[in-house]
mmCIF file with all atom_site columns, C-alpha atoms in Angstrom:
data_model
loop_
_atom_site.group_PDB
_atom_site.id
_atom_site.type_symbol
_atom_site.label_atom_id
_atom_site.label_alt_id
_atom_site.label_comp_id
_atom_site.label_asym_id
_atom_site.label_entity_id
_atom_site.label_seq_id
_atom_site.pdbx_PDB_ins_code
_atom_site.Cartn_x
_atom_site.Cartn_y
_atom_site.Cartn_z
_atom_site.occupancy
_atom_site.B_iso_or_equiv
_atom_site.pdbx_formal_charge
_atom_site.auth_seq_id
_atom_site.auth_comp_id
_atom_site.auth_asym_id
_atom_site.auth_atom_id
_atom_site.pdbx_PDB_model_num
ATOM 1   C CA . UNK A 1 1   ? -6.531  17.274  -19.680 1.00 0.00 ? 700 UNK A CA 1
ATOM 2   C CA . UNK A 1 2   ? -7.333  17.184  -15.726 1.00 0.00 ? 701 UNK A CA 1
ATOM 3   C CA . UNK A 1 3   ? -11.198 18.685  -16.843 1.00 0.00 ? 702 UNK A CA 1
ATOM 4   C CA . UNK A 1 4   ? -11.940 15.457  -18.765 1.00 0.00 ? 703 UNK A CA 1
ATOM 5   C CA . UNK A 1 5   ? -14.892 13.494  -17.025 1.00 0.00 ? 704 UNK A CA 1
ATOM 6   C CA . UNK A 1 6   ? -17.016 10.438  -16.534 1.00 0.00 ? 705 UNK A CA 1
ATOM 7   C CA . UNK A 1 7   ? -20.646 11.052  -15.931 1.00 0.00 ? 706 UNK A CA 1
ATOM 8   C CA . UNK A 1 8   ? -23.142 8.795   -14.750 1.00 0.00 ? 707 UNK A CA 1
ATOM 9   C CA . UNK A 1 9   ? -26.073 10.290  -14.023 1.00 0.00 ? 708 UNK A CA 1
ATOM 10  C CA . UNK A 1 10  ? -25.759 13.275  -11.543 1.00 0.00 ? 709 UNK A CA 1
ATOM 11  C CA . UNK A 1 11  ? -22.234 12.148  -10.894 1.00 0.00 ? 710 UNK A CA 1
ATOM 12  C CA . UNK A 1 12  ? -19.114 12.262  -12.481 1.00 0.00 ? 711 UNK A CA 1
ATOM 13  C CA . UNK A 1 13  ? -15.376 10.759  -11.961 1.00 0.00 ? 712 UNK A CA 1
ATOM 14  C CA . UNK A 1 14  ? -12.678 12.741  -12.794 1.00 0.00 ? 713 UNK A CA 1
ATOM 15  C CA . UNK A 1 15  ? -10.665 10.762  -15.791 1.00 0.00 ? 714 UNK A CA 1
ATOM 16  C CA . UNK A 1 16  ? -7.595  10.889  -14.343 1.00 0.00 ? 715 UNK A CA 1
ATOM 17  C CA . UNK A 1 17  ? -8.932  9.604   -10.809 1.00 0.00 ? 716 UNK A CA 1
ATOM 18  C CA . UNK A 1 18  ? -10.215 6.639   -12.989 1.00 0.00 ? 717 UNK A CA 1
ATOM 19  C CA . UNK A 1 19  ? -6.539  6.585   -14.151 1.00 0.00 ? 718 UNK A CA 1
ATOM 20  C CA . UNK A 1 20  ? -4.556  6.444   -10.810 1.00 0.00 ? 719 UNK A CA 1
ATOM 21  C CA . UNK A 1 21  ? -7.128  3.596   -9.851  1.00 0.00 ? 720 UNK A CA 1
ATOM 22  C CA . UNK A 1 22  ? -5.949  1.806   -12.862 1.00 0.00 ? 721 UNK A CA 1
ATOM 23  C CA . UNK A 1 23  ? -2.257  2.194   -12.667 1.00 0.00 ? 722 UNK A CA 1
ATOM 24  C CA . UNK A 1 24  ? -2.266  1.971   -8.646  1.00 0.00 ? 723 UNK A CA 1
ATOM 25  C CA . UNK A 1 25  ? -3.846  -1.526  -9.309  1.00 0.00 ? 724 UNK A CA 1
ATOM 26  C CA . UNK A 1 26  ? -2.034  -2.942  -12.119 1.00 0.00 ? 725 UNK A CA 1
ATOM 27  C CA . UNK A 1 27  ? 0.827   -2.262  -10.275 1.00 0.00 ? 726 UNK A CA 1
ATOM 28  C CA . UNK A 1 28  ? -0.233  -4.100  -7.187  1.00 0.00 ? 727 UNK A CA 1
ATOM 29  C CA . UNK A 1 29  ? -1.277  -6.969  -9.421  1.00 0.00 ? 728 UNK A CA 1
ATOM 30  C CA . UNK A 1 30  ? 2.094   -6.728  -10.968 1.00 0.00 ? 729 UNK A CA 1
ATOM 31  C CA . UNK A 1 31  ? 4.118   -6.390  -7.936  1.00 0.00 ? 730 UNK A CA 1
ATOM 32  C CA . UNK A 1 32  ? 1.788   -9.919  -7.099  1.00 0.00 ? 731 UNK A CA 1
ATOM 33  C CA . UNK A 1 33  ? 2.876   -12.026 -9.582  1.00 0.00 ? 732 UNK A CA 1
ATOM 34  C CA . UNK A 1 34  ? 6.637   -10.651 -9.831  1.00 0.00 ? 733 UNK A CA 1
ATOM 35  C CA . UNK A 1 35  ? 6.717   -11.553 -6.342  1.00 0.00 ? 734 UNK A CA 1
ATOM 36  C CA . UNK A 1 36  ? 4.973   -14.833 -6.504  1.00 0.00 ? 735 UNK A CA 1
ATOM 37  C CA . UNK A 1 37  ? 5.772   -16.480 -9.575  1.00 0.00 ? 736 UNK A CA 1
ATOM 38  C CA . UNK A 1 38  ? 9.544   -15.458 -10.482 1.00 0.00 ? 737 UNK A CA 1
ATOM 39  C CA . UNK A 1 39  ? 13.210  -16.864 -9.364  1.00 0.00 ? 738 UNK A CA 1
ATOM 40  C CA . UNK A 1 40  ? 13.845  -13.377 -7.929  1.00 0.00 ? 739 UNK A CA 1
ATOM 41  C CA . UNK A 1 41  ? 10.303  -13.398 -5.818  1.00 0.00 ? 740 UNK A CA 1
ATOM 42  C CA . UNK A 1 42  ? 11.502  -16.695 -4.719  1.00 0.00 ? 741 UNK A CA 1
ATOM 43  C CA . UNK A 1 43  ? 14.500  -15.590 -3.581  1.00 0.00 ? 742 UNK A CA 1
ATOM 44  C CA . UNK A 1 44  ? 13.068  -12.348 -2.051  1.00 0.00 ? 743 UNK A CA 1
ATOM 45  C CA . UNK A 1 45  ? 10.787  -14.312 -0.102  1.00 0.00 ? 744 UNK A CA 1
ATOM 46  C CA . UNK A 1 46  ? 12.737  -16.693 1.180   1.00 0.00 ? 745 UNK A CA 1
ATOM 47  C CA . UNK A 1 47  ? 15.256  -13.918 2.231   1.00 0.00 ? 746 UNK A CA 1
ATOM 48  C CA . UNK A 1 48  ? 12.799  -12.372 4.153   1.00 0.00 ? 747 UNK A CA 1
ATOM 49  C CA . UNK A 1 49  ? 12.009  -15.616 5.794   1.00 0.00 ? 748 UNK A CA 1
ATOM 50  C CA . UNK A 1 50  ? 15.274  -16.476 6.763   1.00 0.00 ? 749 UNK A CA 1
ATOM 51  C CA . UNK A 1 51  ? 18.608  -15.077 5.830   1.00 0.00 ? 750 UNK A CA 1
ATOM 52  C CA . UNK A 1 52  ? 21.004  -18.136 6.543   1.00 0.00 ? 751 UNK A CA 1
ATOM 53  C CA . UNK A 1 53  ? 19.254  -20.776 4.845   1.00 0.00 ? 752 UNK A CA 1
ATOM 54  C CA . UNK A 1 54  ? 18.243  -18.453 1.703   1.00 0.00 ? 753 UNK A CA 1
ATOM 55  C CA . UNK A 1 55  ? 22.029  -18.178 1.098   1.00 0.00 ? 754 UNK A CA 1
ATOM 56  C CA . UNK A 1 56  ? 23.074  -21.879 1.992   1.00 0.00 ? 755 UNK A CA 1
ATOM 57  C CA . UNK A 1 57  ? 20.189  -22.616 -1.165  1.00 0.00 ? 756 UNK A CA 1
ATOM 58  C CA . UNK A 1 58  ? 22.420  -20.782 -3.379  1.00 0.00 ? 757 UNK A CA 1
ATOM 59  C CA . UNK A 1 59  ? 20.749  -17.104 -2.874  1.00 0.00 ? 758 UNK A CA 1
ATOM 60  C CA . UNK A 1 60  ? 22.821  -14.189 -3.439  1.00 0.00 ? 759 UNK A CA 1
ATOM 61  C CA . UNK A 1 61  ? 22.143  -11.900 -0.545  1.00 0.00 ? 760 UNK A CA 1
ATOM 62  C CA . UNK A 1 62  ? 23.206  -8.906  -1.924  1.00 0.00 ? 761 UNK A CA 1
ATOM 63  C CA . UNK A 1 63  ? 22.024  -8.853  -5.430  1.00 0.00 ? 762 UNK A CA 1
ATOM 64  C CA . UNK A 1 64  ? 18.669  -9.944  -3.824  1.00 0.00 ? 763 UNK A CA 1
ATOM 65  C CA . UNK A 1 65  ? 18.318  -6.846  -1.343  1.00 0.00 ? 764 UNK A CA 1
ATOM 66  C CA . UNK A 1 66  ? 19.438  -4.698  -4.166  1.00 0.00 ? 765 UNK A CA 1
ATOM 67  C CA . UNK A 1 67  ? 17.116  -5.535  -6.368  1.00 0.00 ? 766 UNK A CA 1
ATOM 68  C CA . UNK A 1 68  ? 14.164  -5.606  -4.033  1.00 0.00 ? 767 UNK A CA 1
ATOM 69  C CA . UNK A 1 69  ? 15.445  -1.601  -3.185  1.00 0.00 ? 768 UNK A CA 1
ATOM 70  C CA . UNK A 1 70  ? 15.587  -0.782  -6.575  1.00 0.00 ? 769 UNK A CA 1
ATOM 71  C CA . UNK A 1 71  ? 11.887  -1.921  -7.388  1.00 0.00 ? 770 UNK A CA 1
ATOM 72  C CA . UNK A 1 72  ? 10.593  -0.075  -4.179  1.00 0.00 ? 771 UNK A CA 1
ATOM 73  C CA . UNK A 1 73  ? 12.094  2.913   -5.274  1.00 0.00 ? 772 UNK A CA 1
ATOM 74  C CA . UNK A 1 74  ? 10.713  2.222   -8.652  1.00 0.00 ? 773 UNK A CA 1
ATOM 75  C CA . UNK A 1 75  ? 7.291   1.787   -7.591  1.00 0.00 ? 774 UNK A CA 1
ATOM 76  C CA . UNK A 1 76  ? 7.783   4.676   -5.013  1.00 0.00 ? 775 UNK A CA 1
ATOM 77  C CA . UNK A 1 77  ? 9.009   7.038   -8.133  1.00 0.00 ? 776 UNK A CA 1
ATOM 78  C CA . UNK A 1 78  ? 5.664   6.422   -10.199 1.00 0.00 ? 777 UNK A CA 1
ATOM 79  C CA . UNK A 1 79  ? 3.630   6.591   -7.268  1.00 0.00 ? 778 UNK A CA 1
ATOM 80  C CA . UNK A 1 80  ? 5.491   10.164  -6.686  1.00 0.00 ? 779 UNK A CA 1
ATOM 81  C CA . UNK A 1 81  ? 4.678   10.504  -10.453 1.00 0.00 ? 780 UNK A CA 1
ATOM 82  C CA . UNK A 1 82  ? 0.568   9.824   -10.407 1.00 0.00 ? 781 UNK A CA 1
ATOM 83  C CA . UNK A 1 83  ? 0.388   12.052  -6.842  1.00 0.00 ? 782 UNK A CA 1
ATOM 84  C CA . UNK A 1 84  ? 1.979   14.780  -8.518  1.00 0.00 ? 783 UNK A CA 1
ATOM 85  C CA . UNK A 1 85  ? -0.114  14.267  -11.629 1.00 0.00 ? 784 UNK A CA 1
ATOM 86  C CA . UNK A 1 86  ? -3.379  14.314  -9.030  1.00 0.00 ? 785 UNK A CA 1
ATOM 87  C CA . UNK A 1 87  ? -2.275  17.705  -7.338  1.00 0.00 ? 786 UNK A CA 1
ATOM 88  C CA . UNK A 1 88  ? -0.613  19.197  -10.422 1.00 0.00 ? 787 UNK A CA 1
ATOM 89  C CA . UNK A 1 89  ? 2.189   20.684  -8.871  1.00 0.00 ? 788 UNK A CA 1
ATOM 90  C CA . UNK A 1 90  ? 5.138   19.386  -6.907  1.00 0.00 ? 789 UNK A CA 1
ATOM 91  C CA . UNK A 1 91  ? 6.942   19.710  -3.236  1.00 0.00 ? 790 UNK A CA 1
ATOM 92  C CA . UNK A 1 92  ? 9.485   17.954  -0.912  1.00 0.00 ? 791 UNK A CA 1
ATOM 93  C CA . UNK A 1 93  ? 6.809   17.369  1.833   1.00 0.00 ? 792 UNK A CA 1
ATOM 94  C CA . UNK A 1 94  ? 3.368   16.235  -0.908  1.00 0.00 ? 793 UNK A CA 1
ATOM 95  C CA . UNK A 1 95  ? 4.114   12.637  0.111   1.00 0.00 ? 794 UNK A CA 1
ATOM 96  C CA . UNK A 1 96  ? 3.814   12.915  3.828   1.00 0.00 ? 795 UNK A CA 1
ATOM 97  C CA . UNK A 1 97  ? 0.757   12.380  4.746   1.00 0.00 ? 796 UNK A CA 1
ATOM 98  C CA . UNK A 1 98  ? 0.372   10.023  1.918   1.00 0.00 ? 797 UNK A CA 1
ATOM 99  C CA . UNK A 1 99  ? 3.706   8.266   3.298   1.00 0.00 ? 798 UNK A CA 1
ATOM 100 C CA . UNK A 1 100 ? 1.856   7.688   6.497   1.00 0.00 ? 799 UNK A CA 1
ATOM 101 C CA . UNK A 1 101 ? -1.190  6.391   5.411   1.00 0.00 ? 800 UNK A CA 1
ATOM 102 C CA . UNK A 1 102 ? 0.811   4.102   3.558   1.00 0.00 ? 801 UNK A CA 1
ATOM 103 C CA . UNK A 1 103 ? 2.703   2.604   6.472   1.00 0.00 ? 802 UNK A CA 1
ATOM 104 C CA . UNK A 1 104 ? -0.856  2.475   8.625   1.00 0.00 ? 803 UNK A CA 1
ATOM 105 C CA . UNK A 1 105 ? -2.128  0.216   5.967   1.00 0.00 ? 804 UNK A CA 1
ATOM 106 C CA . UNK A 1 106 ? 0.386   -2.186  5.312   1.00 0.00 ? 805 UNK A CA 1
ATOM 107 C CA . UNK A 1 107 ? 0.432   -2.586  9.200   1.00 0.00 ? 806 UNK A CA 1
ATOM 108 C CA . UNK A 1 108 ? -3.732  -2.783  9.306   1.00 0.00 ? 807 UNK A CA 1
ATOM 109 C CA . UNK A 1 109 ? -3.438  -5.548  6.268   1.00 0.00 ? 808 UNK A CA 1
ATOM 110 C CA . UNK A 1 110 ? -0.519  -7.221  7.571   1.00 0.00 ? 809 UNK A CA 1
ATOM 111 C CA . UNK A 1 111 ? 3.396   -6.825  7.359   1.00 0.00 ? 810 UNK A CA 1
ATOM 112 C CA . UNK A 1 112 ? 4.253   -8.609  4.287   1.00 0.00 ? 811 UNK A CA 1
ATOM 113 C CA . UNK A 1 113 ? 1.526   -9.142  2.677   1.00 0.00 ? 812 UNK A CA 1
ATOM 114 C CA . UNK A 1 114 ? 0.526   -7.289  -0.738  1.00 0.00 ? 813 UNK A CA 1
ATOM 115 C CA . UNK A 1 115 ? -3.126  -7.990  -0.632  1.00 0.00 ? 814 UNK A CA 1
ATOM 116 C CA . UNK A 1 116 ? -3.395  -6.841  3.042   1.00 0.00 ? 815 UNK A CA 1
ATOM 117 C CA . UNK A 1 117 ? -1.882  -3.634  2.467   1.00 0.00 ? 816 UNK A CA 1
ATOM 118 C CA . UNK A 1 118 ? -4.058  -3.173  -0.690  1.00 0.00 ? 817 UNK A CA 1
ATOM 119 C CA . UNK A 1 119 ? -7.127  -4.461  1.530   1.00 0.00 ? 818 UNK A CA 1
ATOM 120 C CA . UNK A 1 120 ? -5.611  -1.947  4.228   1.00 0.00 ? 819 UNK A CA 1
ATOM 121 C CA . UNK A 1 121 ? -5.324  1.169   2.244   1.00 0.00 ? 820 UNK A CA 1
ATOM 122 C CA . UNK A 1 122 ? -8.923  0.300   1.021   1.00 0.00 ? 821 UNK A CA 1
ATOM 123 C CA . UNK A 1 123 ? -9.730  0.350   4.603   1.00 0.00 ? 822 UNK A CA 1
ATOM 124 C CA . UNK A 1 124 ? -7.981  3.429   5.125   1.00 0.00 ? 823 UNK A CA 1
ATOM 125 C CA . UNK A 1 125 ? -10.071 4.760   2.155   1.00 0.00 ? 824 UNK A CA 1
ATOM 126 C CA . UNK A 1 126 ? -13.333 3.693   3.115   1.00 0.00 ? 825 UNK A CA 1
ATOM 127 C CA . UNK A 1 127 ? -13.406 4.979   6.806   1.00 0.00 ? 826 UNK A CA 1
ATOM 128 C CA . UNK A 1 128 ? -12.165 8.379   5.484   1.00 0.00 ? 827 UNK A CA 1
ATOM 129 C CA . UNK A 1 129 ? -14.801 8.771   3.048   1.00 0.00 ? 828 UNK A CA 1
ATOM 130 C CA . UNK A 1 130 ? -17.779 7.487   5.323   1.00 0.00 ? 829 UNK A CA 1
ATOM 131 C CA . UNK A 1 131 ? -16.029 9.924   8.334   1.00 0.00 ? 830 UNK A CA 1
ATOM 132 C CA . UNK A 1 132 ? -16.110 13.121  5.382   1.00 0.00 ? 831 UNK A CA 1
ATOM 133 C CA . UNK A 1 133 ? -19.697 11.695  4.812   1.00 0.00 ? 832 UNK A CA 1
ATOM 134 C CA . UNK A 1 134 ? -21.186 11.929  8.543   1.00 0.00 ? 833 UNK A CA 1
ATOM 135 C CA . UNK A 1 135 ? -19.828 15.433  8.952   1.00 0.00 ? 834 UNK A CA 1
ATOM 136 C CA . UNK A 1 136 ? -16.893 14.411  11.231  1.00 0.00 ? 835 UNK A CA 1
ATOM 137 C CA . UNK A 1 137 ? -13.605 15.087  8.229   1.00 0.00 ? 836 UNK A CA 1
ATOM 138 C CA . UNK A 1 138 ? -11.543 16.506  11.029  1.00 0.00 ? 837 UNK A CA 1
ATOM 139 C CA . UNK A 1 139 ? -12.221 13.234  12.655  1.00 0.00 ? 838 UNK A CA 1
ATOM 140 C CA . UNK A 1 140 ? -11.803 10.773  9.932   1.00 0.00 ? 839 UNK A CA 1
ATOM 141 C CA . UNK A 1 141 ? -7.674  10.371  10.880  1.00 0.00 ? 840 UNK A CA 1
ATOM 142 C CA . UNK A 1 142 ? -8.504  9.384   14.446  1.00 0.00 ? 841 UNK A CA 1
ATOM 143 C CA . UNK A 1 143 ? -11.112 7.115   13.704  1.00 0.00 ? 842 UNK A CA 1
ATOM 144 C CA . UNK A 1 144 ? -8.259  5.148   11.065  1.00 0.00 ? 843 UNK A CA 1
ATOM 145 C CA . UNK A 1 145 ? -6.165  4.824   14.320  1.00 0.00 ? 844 UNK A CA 1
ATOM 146 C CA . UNK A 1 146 ? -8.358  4.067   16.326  1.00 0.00 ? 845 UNK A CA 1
ATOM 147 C CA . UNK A 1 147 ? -9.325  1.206   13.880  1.00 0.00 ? 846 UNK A CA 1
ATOM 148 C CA . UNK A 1 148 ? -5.530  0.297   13.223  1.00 0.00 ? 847 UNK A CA 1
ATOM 149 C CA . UNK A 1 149 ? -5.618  -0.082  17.371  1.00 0.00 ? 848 UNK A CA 1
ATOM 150 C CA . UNK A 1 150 ? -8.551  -2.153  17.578  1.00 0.00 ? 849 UNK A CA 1
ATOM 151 C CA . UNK A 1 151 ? -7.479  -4.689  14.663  1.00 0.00 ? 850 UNK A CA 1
ATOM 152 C CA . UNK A 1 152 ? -3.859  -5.007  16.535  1.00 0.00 ? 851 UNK A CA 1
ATOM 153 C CA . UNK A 1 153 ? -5.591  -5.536  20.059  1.00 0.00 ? 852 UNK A CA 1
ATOM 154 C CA . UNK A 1 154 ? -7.276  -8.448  18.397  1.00 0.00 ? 853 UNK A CA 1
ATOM 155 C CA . UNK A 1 155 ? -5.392  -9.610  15.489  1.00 0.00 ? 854 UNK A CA 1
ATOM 156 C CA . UNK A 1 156 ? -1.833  -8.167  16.606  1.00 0.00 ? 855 UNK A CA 1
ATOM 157 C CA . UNK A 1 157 ? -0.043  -9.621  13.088  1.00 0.00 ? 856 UNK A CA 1
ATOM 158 C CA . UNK A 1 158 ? -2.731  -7.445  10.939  1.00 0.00 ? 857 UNK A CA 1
ATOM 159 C CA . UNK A 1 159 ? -5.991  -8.226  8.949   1.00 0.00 ? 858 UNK A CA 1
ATOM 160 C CA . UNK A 1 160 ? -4.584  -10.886 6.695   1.00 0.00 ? 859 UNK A CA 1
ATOM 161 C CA . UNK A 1 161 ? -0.788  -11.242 8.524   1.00 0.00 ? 860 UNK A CA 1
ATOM 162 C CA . UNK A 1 162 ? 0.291   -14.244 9.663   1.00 0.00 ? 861 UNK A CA 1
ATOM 163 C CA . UNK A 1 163 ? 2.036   -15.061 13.259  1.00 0.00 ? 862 UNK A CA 1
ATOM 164 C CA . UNK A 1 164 ? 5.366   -16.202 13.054  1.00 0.00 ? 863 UNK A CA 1
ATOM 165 C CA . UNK A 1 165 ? 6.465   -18.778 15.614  1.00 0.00 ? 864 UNK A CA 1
ATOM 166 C CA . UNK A 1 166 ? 9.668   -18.380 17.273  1.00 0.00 ? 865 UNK A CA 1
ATOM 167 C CA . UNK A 1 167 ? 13.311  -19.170 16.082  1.00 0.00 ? 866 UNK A CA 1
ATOM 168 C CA . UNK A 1 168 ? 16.035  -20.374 18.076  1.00 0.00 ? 867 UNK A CA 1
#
């Protein structure tokens, strides 16, 4: 039931807030050690790193990009799943906005990198709740851009990215 609560004190957490946290972060975690610790991570990363010499190793290209589609779109589907389950109805547009803050914080924690997107979002999260907090709500999206601009002036590869060097 979406009325089901966890009180502490004066406060309370909605249950199935406490929920999302718990799936959204398992499935990070998950995503982690898929990515780092299997054959097919392996070969995902090193296909993302560089094409030609991921298939002269013996890495098939196109079951590799196939496979790393299919798990976004599996990980996109149940996050489609808990949003819908947090609103408790359905549209073609819910994800927008969602969508975008997405994006801004895996650029914020770094291209590539799970925990910088996860630190990102957190980011994301924390600026919009201290924004609502002072009064400014209607602010709280410019202030995340802002942000996102200052942290690329300075670190242009993200929080926790890496820069590349160049390839011939």
């Amino acid at each position: 039931p979406l009325d089901w609560r966890i009180h502490f004190g004066p406060a309370s957490i909605p249950l199935l807030n406490v929920m999302i946290f718990l799936v959204a972060v398992s499935l990070m975690i998950a995503l982690q050690v898929f990515v780092r610790r299997t054959r097919l991570g392996r070969a995902m990363r090193s296909t993302a790193q560089d094409r030609e010499a991921a298939q002269l190793m013996g890495v098939d290209l196109n079951q590799t990009i196939a496979i790393t589609f299919l798990l976004g779109g599996a990980l996109a589907g149940a996050a489609g799943v808990v949003w819908g389950l947090n609103f408790g109805f359905v549209r073609q547009d819910l994800g927008f906005n969602a969508g975008l803050k997405a994006f801004t914080s895996a650029v914020l924690g770094g291209i590539g990198n799970i925990t910088g997107a996860a630190l990102g979002g957190f980011l994301i999260g924390f600026i919009e709740v201290f924004a609502a907090t002072l009064g400014y709500l209607r602010w709280a999206e410019f202030i995340v851009f802002v942000t996102l601009t200052l942290i690329l002036v300075f670190r242009p590869a993200g929080i926790l990215g890496q820069q590349l060097g160049e390839r011939a």
